[in-house]
Every structure is written in C-alpha cells, then in structure tokens.
Short mmCIF file of C-alpha atoms in Angstrom, two decimals:
data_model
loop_
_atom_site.label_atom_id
_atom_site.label_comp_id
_atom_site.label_asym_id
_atom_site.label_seq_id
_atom_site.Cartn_x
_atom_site.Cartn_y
_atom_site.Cartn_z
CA UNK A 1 0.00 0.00 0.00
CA UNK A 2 2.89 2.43 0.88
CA UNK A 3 4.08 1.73 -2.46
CA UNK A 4 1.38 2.91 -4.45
CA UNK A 5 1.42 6.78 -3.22
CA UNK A 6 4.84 7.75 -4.48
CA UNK A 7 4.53 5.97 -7.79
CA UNK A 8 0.88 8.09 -8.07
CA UNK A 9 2.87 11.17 -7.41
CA UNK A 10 5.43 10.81 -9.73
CA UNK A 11 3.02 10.32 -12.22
CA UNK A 12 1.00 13.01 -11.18
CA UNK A 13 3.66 15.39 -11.31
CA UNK A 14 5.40 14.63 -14.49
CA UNK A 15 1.28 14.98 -16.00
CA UNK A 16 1.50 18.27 -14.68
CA UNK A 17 4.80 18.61 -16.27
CA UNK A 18 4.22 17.93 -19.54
CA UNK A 19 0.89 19.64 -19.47
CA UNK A 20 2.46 22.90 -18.63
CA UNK A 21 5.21 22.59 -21.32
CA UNK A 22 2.27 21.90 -23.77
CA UNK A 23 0.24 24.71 -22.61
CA UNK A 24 3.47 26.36 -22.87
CA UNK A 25 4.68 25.60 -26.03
CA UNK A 26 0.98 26.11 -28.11
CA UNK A 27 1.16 30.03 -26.42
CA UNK A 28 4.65 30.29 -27.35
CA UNK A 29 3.84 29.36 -30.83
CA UNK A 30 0.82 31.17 -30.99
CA UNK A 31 2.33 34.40 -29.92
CA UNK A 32 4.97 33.74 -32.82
CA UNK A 33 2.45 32.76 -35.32
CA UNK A 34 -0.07 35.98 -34.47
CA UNK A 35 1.70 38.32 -36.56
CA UNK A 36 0.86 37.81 -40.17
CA UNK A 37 3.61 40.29 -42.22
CA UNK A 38 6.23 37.92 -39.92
CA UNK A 39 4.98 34.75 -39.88
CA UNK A 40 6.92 33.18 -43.36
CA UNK A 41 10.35 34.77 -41.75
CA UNK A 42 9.73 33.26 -37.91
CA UNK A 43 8.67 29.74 -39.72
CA UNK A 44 11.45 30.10 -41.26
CA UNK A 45 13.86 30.95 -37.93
CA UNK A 46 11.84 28.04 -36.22
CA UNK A 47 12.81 25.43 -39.34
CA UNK A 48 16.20 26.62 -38.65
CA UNK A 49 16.26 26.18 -34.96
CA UNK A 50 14.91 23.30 -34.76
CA UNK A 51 17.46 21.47 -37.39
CA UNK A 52 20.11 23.07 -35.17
CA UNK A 53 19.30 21.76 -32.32
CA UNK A 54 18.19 18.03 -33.95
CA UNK A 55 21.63 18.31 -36.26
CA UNK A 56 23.99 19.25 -33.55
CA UNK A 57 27.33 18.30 -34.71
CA UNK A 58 29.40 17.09 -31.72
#
C-alpha cells in the first residue's frame, strides 16, 4: 500500500509537467504565429532552430 502513493505522485507530477510545457509551447507558438507580415520569416527561424538543435554536430 505504501508503495502505491509515491509511484501516483510521480506520475501526477510529471502529467503536470508535460501539461504545462504543452500549454506552454501552443502560447509560445501562438504568440509567434499571431503576426501575419512575420509569420513566413519566424517559420522560417523556427525550421532553422529546430534542425540546429536536432543536427547538432558534436
């Protein structure tokens, strides 16, 4: 029984986690994406970003 509240927890609080980052993440990109005159040029920046940081070279 003692077992079963710290393994709950951890779940619990990795949910919580991962839902914030989410929540997080879809404002972030929002914000970014809100701006129409900007929006090609920030895809753009994200596309590169993100191959950077998938692509480092070590």
């Amino acid at each position: 029984m003692f077992q079963i509240l710290p393994m709950n927890q951890m779940i619990l609080s990795t949910l919580l986690i991962f839902v914030f980052m989410m929540i997080l993440s879809t404002t972030f990109f929002e914000f970014l994406f809100s701006n129409k005159d900007v929006k090609n040029n920030k895809s753009k920046n994200i596309m590169k970003m993100s191959l950077f940081l998938s692509f480092d070279p070590k």
